[in-house]
XYZ file of C-alpha atoms in Angstrom:
182
model
C -4.214 28.418 10.396
C -2.524 28.668 14.107
C -5.409 26.606 15.687
C -5.163 24.088 13.126
C -1.373 23.291 13.280
C -2.171 23.320 17.142
C -5.315 20.717 16.492
C -2.831 19.191 14.006
C -0.251 18.395 16.894
C -3.062 17.501 19.588
C -4.575 14.981 17.115
C -0.730 13.317 16.520
C -0.069 12.956 20.237
C -3.278 11.727 20.629
C -3.427 9.270 17.697
C 0.009 7.727 19.220
C -1.862 6.848 22.805
C -5.032 5.614 21.498
C -3.306 3.420 18.541
C -3.197 0.642 21.082
C -6.390 0.291 21.876
C -7.649 0.778 18.162
C -5.289 -1.597 17.119
C -6.714 -3.996 19.879
C -9.979 -3.446 19.433
C -9.919 -4.385 15.721
C -7.823 -6.960 15.732
C -10.066 -8.482 18.643
C -13.316 -8.785 15.987
C -12.123 -10.812 13.640
C -15.059 -13.207 13.630
C -16.898 -13.268 10.951
C -20.380 -13.224 12.405
C -19.059 -10.501 14.821
C -17.506 -8.337 11.792
C -20.299 -8.938 9.844
C -23.041 -7.369 12.472
C -20.671 -4.330 12.707
C -20.449 -3.722 9.174
C -24.583 -4.111 9.094
C -24.878 -1.894 11.662
C -22.261 1.036 10.179
C -24.315 0.541 7.025
C -28.089 1.059 9.017
C -26.236 3.930 11.196
C -25.085 6.126 7.843
C -28.643 7.179 7.894
C -31.017 4.144 6.703
C -31.936 3.175 10.186
C -32.776 6.846 11.741
C -34.852 7.721 8.576
C -36.999 4.769 8.789
C -37.402 5.226 12.625
C -37.857 8.847 12.100
C -40.904 8.233 9.331
C -42.520 5.631 11.604
C -42.319 7.859 15.081
C -45.988 9.398 13.356
C -47.256 6.356 13.494
C -45.994 4.807 17.143
C -47.217 8.000 18.820
C -50.117 9.668 16.992
C -50.559 12.727 19.307
C -46.832 14.510 19.650
C -45.060 11.711 17.362
C -45.364 14.434 14.072
C -43.803 17.161 15.953
C -40.807 14.508 17.170
C -40.175 13.627 13.549
C -39.938 16.860 12.405
C -37.949 18.015 15.367
C -35.590 15.162 14.950
C -35.078 15.731 11.427
C -34.195 19.212 11.627
C -32.069 18.311 14.372
C -30.651 15.546 12.391
C -29.884 18.387 9.731
C -27.887 20.351 12.321
C -25.938 17.553 13.521
C -24.769 17.270 10.181
C -23.383 20.382 9.680
C -21.815 20.535 12.794
C -19.793 17.825 12.525
C -18.853 18.427 8.870
C -17.793 21.377 9.610
C -15.948 20.278 12.248
C -14.074 17.516 10.578
C -13.041 20.437 7.567
C -11.736 22.426 10.506
C -9.824 19.756 12.765
C -8.522 17.362 10.046
C -7.865 14.167 11.740
C -6.727 11.499 9.791
C -8.785 7.768 10.154
C -6.589 5.668 12.630
C -6.282 2.945 9.400
C -4.986 5.746 7.227
C -2.206 6.690 9.772
C -1.667 3.070 11.356
C -1.701 0.357 8.241
C -2.023 -1.899 11.041
C -5.518 -1.373 11.726
C -7.683 -2.921 9.535
C -10.183 -0.663 7.769
C -13.362 -3.385 7.457
C -15.740 -1.285 5.439
C -15.240 2.245 3.453
C -15.891 5.253 4.939
C -18.736 7.987 4.297
C -15.704 10.666 4.520
C -12.027 11.483 4.659
C -11.179 12.403 8.051
C -12.300 11.154 11.474
C -12.882 13.802 14.237
C -16.010 13.750 15.644
C -17.503 10.369 14.667
C -20.520 11.529 12.726
C -22.891 8.326 13.286
C -22.058 8.361 16.908
C -23.216 12.166 16.838
C -26.467 11.374 15.179
C -27.109 8.203 16.880
C -26.288 9.922 20.292
C -28.327 13.071 19.960
C -31.506 10.850 18.630
C -30.844 8.361 21.340
C -31.186 11.626 24.086
C -34.136 13.271 22.231
C -36.083 9.746 22.090
C -35.533 9.642 26.129
C -36.837 12.894 26.162
C -39.816 12.058 24.603
C -40.395 8.692 23.884
C -38.372 6.719 26.855
C -40.147 2.772 26.439
C -38.956 3.598 22.877
C -35.529 4.789 23.600
C -34.763 1.994 25.590
C -35.735 -0.387 22.590
C -33.089 2.001 20.209
C -30.496 1.897 22.987
C -28.610 -1.493 21.845
C -28.809 0.223 18.249
C -27.163 3.186 19.593
C -24.255 1.703 21.674
C -23.837 -0.492 18.592
C -23.330 2.081 16.158
C -20.864 3.872 18.849
C -19.027 0.295 19.203
C -18.672 -0.125 15.002
C -16.834 2.667 14.510
C -13.600 1.660 16.796
C -14.208 -1.717 15.759
C -14.105 -1.052 12.008
C -10.918 0.861 12.268
C -13.215 4.183 11.271
C -12.470 6.314 14.409
C -10.384 6.376 17.619
C -12.393 5.881 20.711
C -11.957 9.601 21.556
C -13.474 10.404 18.191
C -16.406 8.088 19.430
C -16.447 10.121 22.578
C -16.257 13.969 21.290
C -19.649 12.577 18.689
C -21.927 11.295 22.003
C -21.058 14.331 24.152
C -21.757 16.759 21.181
C -24.579 14.575 19.878
C -26.388 14.061 23.219
C -25.847 17.715 24.286
C -27.227 18.499 20.593
C -30.378 16.481 21.465
C -30.967 17.359 24.767
C -30.951 21.337 23.899
C -33.420 20.405 20.929
C -35.906 19.204 23.493
C -35.466 22.335 25.720
C -36.725 24.233 22.533
C -39.575 22.229 21.601
C -41.313 20.733 24.561
C -42.920 17.508 23.422
């Protein structure tokens, strides 16, 4: 409980410091086609894009693809357990909940904000692809960056949630690739 109250105090201060940035980004992208792009990216980042990618990797590279696909699926499950556990333990409210001036442009998958699970998965898989299939990784990179940006644009996350998700996901992807060299 003591760590939760420390985390709670830390996030209250961080929320106040990040509010202006969140609000500026959230308000700057009100042009309907741009907003729809980020909604689509967010929806695909819910898992659909990654499921399709993982299923297609054996077709893209028949020699190492099946192993990489299995490794990505297992690592993705570990990522899910990690970010869900962190969210339940750290309990940071989403920006649109704490600050009604921030517009929530799409419904969240869960209540809490820290870290960004979408970004965590995207960067994890990106790191794995850069290690195993760099040409494909460069093709996927714009989507990964769009997923990370969408989290703040849509009012679902603070920039520090996205940064933490990227750091955790990148580390998990890198560690996964160290265990099984493809």
